[in-house]
Short mmCIF file of C-alpha atoms and ligand atoms in Angstrom, two decimals:
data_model
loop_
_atom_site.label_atom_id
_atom_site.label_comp_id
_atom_site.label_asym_id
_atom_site.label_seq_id
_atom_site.Cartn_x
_atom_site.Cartn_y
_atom_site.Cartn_z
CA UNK A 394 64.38 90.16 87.46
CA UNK A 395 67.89 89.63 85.82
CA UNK A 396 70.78 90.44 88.01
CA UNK A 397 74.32 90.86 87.26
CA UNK A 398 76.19 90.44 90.46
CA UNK A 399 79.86 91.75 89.88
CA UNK A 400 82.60 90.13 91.70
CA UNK A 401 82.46 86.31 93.45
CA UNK A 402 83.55 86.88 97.05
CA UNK A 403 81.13 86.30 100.12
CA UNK A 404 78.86 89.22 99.53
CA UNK A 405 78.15 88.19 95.84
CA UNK A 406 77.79 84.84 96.46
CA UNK A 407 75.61 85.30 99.34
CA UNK A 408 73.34 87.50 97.85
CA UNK A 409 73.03 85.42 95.27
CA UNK A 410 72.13 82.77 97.14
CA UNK A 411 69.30 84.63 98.91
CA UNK A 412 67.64 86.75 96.00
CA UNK A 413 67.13 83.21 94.29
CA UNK A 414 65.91 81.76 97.17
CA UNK A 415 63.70 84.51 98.00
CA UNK A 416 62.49 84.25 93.54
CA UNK A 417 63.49 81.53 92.03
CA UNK A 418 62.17 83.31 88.76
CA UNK A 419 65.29 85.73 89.15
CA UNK A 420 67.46 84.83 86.36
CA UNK A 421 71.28 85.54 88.31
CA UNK A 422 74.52 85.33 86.76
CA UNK A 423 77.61 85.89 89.35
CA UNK A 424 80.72 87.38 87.03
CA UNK A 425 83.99 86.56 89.25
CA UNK A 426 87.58 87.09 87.74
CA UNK A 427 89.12 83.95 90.06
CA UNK A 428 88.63 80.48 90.74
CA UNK A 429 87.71 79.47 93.87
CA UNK A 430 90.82 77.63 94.85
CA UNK A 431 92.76 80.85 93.86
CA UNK A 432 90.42 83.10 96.13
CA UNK A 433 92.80 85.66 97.98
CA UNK A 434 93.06 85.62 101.91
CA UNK A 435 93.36 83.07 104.62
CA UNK A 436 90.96 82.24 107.32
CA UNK A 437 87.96 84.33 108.31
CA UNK A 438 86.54 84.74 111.79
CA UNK A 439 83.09 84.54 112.42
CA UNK A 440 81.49 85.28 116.31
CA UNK A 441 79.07 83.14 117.74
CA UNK A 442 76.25 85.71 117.28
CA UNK A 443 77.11 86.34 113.07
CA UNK A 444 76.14 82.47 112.98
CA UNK A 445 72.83 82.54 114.46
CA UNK A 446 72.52 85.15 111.58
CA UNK A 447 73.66 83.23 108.96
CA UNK A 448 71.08 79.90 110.39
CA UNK A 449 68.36 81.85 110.05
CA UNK A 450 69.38 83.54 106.57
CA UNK A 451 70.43 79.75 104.99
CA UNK A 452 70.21 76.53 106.85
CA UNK A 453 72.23 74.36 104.52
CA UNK A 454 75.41 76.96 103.35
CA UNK A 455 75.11 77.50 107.41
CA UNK A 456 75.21 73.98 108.19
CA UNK A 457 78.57 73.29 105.42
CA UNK A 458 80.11 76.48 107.44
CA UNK A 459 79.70 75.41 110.66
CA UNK A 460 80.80 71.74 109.83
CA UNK A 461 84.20 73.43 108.92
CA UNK A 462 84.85 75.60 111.63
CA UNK A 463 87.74 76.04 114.46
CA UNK A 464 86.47 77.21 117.38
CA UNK A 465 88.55 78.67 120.00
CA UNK A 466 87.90 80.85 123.24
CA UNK A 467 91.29 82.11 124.96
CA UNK A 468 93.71 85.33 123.25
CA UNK A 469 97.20 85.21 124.01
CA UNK A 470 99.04 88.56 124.32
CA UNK A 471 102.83 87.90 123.63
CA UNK A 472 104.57 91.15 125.19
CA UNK A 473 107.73 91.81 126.61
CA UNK A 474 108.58 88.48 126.34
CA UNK A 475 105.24 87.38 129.03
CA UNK A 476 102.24 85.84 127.33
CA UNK A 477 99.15 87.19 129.23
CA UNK A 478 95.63 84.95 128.25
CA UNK A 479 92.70 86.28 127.94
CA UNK A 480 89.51 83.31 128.64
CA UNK A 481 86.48 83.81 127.88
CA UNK A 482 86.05 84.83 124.04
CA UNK A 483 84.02 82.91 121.74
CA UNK A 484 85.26 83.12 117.57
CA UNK A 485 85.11 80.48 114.70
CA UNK A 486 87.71 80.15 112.09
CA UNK A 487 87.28 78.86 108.38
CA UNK A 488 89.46 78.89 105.47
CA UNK A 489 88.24 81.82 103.22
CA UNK A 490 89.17 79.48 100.09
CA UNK A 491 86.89 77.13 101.83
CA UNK A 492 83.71 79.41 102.63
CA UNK A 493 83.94 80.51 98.73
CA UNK A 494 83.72 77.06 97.59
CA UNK A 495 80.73 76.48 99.88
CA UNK A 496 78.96 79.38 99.04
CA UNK A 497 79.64 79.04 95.17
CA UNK A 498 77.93 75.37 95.30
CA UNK A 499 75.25 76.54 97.12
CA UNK A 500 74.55 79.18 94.64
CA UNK A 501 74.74 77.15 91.74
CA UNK A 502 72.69 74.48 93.41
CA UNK A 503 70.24 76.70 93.56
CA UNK A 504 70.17 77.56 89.89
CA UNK A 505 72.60 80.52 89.89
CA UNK A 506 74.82 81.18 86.83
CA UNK A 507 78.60 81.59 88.26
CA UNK A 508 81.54 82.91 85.28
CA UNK A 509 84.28 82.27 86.91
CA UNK A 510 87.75 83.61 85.51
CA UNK A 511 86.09 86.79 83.76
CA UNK A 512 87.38 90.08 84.35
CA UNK A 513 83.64 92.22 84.01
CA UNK A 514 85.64 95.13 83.31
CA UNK A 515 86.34 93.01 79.41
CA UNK A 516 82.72 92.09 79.77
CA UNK A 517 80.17 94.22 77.40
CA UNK A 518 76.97 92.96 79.04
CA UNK A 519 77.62 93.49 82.34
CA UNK A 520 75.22 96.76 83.06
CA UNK A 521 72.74 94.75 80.45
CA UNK A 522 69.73 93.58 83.41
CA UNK A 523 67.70 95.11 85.86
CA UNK A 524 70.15 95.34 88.68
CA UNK A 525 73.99 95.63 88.79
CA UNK A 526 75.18 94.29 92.25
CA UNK A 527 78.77 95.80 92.57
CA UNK A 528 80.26 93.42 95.01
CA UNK A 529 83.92 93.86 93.39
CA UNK A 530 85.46 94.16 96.73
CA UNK A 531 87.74 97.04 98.41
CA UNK A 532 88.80 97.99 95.17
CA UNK A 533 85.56 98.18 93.25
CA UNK A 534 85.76 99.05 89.74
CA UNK A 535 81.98 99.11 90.02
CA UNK A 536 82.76 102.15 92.26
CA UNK A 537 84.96 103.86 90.84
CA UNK A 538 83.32 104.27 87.38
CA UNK A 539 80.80 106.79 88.81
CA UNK A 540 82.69 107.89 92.00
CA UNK A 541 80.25 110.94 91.78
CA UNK A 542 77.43 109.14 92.33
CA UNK A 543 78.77 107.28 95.57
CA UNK A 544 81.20 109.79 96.70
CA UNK A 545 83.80 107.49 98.47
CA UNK A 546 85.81 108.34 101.41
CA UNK A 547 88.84 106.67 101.48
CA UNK A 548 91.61 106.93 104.46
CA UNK A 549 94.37 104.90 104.32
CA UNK A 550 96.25 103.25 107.67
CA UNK A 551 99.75 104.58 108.31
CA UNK A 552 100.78 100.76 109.21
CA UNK A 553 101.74 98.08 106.41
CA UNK A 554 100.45 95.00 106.49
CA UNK A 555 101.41 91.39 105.54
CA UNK A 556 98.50 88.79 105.14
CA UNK A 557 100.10 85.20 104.99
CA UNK A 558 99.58 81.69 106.18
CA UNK A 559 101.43 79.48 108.59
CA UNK A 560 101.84 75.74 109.81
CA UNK A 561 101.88 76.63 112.96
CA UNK A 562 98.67 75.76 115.14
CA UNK A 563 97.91 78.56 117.34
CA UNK A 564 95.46 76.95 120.35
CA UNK A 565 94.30 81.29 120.62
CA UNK A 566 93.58 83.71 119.02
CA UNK A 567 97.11 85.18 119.46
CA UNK A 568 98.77 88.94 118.87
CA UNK A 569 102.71 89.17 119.89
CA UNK A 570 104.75 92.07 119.74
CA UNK A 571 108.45 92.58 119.28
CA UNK A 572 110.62 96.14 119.58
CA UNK A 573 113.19 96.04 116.75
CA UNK A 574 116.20 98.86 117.17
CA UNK A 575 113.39 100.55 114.48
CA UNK A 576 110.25 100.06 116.47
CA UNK A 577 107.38 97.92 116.79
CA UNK A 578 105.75 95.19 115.12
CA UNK A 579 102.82 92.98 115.77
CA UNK A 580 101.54 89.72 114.62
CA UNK A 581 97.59 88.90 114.68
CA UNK A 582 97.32 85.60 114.25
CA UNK A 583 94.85 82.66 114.41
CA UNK A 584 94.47 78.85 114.04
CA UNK A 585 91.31 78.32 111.26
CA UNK A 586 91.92 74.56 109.74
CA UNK A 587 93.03 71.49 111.39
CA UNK A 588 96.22 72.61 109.02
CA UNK A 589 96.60 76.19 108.62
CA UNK A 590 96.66 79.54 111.07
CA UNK A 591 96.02 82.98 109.55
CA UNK A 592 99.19 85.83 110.50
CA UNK A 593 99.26 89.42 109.57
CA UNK A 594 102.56 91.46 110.39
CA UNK A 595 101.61 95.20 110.95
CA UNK A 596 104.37 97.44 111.31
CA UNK A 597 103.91 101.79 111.19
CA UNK A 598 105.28 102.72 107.55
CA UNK A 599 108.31 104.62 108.72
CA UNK A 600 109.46 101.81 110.70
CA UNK A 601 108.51 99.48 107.77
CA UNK A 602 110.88 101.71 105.49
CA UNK A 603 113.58 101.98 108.26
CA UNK A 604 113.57 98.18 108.45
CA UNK A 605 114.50 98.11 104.65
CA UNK A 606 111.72 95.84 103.88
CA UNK A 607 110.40 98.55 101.34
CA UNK A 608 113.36 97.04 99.04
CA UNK A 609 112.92 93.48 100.23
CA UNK A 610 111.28 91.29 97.92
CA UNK A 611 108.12 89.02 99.17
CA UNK A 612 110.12 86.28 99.66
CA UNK A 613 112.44 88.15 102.04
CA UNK A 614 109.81 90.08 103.82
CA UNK A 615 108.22 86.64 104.78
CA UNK A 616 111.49 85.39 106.07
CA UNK A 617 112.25 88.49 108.17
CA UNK A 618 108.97 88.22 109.54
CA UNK A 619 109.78 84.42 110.09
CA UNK A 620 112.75 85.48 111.88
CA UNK A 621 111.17 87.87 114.00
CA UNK A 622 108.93 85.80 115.36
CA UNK A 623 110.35 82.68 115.04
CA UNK A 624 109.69 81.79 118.85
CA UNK A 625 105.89 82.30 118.61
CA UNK A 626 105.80 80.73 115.09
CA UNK A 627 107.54 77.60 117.50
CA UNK A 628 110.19 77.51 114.39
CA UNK A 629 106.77 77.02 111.57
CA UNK A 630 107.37 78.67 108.46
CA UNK A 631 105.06 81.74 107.28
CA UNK A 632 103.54 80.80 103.98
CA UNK A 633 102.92 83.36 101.35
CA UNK A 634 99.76 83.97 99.47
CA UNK A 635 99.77 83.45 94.94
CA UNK A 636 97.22 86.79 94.96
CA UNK A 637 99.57 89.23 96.55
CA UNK A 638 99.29 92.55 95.28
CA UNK A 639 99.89 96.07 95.08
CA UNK A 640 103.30 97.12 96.55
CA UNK A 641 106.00 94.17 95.23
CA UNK A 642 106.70 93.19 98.60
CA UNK A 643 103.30 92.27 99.58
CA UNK A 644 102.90 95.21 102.29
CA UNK A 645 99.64 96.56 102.40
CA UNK A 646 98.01 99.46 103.91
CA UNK A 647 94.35 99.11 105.18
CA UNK A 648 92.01 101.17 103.49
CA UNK A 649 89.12 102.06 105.52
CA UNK A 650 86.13 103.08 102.91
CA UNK A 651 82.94 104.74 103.33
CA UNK A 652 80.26 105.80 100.53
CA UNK A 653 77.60 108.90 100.76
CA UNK A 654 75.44 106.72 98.59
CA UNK A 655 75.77 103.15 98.33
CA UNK A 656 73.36 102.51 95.34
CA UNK A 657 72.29 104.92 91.96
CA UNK A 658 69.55 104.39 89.32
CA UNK A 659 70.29 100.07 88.54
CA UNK A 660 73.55 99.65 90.68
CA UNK A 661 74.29 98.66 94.11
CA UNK A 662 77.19 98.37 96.57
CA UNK A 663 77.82 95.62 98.63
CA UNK A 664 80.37 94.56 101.03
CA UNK A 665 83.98 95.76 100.81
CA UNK A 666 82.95 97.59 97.48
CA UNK A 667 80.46 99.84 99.90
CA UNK A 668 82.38 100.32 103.09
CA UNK A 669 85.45 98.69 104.85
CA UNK A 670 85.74 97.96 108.43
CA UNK A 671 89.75 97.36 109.29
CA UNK A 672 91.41 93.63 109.93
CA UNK A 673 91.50 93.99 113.43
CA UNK A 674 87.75 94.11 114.27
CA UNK A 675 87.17 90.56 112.14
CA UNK A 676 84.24 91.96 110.61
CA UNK A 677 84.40 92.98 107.18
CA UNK A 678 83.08 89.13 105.85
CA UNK A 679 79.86 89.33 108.29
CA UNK A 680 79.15 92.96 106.89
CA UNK A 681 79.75 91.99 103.64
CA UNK A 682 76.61 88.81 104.42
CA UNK A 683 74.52 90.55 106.09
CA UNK A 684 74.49 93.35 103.42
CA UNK A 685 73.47 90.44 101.68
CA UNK A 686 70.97 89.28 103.76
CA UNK A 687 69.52 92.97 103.74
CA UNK A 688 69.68 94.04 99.83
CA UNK A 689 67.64 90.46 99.27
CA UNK A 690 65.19 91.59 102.00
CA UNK A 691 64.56 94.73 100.24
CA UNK A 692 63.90 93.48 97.07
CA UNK A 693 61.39 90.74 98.06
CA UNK A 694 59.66 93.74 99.92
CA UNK A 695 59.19 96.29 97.44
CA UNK A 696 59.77 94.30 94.05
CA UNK A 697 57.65 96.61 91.80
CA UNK A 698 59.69 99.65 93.15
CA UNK A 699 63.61 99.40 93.12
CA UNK A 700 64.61 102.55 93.55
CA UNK A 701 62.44 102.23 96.85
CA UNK A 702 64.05 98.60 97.97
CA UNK A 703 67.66 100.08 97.28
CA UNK A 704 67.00 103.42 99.41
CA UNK A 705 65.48 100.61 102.29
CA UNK A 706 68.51 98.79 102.18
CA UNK A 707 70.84 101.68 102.59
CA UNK A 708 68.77 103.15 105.42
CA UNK A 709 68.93 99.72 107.07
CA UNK A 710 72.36 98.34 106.83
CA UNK A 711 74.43 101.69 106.93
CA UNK A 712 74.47 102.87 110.28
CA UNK A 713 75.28 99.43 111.09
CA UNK A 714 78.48 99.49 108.64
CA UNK A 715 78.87 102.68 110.25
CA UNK A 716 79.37 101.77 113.92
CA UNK A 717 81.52 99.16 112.93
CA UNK A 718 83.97 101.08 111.21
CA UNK A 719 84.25 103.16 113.91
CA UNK A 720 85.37 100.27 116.04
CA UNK A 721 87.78 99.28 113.48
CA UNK A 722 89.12 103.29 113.00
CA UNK A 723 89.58 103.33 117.08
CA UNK A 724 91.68 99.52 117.49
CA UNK A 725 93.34 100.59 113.50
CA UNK A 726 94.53 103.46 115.63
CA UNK A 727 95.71 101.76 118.32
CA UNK A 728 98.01 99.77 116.45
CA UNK A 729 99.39 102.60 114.47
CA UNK A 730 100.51 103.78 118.16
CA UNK A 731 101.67 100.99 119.91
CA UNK A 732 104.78 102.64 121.25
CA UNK A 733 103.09 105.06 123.03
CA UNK A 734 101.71 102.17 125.03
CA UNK A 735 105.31 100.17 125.79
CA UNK A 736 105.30 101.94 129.27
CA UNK A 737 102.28 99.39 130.24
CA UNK A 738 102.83 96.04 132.19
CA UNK A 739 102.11 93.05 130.07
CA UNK A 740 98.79 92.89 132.38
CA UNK A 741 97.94 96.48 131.40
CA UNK A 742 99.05 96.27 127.86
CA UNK A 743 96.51 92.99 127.41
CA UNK A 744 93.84 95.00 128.79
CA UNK A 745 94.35 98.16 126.90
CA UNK A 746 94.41 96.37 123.63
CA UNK A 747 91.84 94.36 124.42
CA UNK A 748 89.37 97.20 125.29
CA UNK A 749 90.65 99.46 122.25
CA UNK A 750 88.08 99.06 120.21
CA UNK A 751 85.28 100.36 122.74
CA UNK A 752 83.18 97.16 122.06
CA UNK A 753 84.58 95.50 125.36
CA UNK A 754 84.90 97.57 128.15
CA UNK A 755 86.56 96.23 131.66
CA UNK A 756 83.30 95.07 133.40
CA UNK A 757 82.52 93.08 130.37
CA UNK A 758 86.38 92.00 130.20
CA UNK A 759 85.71 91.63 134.31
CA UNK A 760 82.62 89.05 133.30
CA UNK A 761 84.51 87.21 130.82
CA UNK A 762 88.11 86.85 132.88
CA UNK A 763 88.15 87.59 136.52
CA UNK A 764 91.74 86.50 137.32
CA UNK A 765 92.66 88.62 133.92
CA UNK A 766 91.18 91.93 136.26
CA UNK A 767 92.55 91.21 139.19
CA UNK A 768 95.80 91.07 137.93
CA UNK A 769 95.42 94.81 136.65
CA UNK A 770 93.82 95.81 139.95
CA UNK A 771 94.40 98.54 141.83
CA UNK A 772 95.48 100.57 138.44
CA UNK A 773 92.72 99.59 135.87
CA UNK A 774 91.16 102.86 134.76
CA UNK A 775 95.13 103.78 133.44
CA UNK A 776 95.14 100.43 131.20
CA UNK A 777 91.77 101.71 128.88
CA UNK A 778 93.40 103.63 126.59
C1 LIG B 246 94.32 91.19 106.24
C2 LIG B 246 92.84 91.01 106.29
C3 LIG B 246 92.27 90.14 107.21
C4 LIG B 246 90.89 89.99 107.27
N1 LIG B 246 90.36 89.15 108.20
C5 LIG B 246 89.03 89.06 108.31
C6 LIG B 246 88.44 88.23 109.30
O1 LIG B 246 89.10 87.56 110.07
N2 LIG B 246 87.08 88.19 109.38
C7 LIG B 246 86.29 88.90 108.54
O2 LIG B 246 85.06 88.83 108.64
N3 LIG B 246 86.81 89.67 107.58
C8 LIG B 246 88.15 89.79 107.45
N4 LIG B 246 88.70 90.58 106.51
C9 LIG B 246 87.80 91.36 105.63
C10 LIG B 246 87.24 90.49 104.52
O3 LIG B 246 88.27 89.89 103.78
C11 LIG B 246 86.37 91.34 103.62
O4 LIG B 246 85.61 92.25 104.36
C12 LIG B 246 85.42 90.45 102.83
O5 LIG B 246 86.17 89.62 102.00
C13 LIG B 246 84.46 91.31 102.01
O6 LIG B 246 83.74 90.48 101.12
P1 LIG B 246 83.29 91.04 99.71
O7 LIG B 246 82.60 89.91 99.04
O8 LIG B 246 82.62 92.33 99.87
O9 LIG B 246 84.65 91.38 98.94
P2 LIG B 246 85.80 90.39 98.46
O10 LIG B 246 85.92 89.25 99.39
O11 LIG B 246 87.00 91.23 98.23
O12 LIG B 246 85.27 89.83 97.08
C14 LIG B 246 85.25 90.64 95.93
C15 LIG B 246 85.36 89.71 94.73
O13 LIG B 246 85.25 90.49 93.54
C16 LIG B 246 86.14 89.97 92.57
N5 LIG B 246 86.44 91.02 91.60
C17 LIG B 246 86.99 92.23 91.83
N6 LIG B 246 87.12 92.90 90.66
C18 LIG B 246 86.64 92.10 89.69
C19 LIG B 246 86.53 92.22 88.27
N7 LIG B 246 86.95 93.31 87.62
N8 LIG B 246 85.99 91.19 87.56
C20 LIG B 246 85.58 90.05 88.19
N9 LIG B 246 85.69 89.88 89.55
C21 LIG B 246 86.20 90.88 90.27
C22 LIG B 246 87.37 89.58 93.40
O14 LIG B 246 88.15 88.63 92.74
C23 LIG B 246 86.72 89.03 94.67
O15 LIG B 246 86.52 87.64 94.62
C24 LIG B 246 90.07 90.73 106.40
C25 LIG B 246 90.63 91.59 105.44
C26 LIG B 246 92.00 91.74 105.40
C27 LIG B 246 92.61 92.68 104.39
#
């Protein structure tokens, strides 16, 4: 079968990898507009349970992961100027630059073909094989040249976002939050190199606009945000990112995506190009791989019959995709709204953030950090917000 998988990131590249090891007769190119090195992003998170998924899917690119990885177990809350730890939480951190370059040399070990620096959109032979893998990314072009065949939702978070880098080694996963005289902003941030931690600023737009920073320029976004929490960042600097892009100061907004259909006739969605699930749930890389994992299932099972492997890996993967983005809608919501929860104690604010997303709930928290509970007790049903 020739395959023309659109877009480089960890879905393409992963897919790749798997349809060729699954046929090596495939004949796959991988059409990518970046270099590796120049890959957007900062560190990824992986939990402990995504890599037992990825060992079974590819011993070796899972072994090169794995050797990478920072692994950490405690989240600090910073809050009202009291940093509350949560123990007992198991995630792995790796450069997304890094996991890229892994999976790329993996790929082309195995015999894959991967253009890097081509736009596909300038590329005439792109729809030219049996099977167009759209794995563009949250702004697929693949999907939005026959939006009426997928039918994207798309809703937009009222925060903004910053995604940069920082010097400073966080020892947790750590979230702070600071009241400004125009309201509140929060910092996720995470150590993922023996170098480097991962930081997003979120702030709600109208605070973002009140703040000015609408006509700040990158450069003086990142050194508010420096300022703001210089005594988390322990006086580090905040280090921007070369593939910034839509609004000129570098604030984002999250765009949660979902798809009615996620393939038609020869072409597929994968990944961010079929459904988003938002920042704060640390998911959207191991949806985007196991998608992976599941469209190169589907074809090894039914490879006289694509229309029927395409509608068996939509039936499989998107209720999956589904009940993820609901976790990330409920926590995406939480932190559009964190005033309404600057009433709690720093005890009670941990634990309502930390159960926001419905995956934890407070016996599981209970399990994981005793002390953590006790120290909410006798009010904890108020904290679960
Ligand atoms: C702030 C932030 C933090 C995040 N943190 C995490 C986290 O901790 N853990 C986690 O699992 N996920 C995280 N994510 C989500 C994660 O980045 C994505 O879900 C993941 O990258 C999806 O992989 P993908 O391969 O589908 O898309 P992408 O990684 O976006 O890859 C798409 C690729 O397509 C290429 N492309 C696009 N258009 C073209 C074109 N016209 N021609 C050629 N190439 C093209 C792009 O250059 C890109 O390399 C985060 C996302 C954000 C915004």
């Amino acid at each position: 079968m020739r395959i023309n998988c659109l877009g480089g990131g960890p879905a393409g590249l992963y897919f790749a990898i798997l349809a060729k090891r699954a046929d090596p007769a495939h004949d796959i190119v991988v059409v990518e507009r970046h270099h590796p090195e120049d890959s957007f992003g900062w560190g990824i998170v992986f939990s402990d349970r995504t890599l037992d998924t990825l060992l079974q899917a590819d011993p070796p690119s899972h072994a090169e992961i794995t050797r990478r990885f920072h692994h950490w177990s405690d989240i600090d809350i910073h809050f009202k100027g009291e940093c509350v730890t949560a123990h007992g939480h198991g995630f792995s951190g790796i450069s997304r630059a890094r996991l890229i370059r892994i999976l790329q040399a993996r790929a082309e070990a195995l015999g894959v073909t991967v253009r890097n620096g081509v736009d596909f959109a300038a590329c005439p032979s792109r729809s030219d094989c049996d099977l167009v893998v759209g794995a563009d990314g949250i702004h697929s072009t693949v999907r939005g040249l026959q939006t009426a065949a997928f039918a994207p939702t798309i809703r937009e978070s009222s925060n903004r976002y910053l995604w940069l880098g920082s010097t400073r080694l966080f020892a947790a996963f750590t979230f702070a939050f600071r009241e400004t005289p125009h309201g509140w902003f929060n910092l996720h941030a995470y150590r993922f190199d023996d170098r480097t931690s991962s930081c997003i600023v979120e702030t709600p737009e109208a605070v973002w606009r009140e703040a000015g920073l609408d006509r700040l320029s990158y450069e003086e976004s990142i050194a508010f945000c420096e300022r703001l929490f210089a005594d988390v960042l322990d006086g580090e600097p905040l280090i921007g990112n070369s593939r910034r892009q839509e609004h000129p100061s570098g604030w984002q907004r999250f765009a949660s995506i979902s798809c009615r259909r996620w393939w038609h006739d020869r072409t597929v969605l994968i990944g961010d190009a079929a459904h988003t699930a938002h920042f704060s749930v640390g998911s959207g890389t191991r949806l985007a791989m196991e998608d992976a994992i599941e469209l190169a299932r589907s074809l090894a099972a039914h490879p006289a019959d694509l229309a029927a492997a395409l509608a068996r890996y939509q039936a499989v993967r998107e209720a999956v995709a589904q009940r993820v983005q609901e976790t990330g809608f409920r926590r995406m919501e939480w932190f559009e709204n964190v005033a309404d929860h600057a009433r709690l104690s720093p005890a009670e604010f941990a634990c309502a953030l930390l159960t926001s997303s419905g995956r934890l709930d407070h016996e599981e928290l209970r399990r994981r950090d005793p002390e953590l509970m006790q120290r909410m007790a006798p009010r904890t049903p108020q904290g679960d917000n």
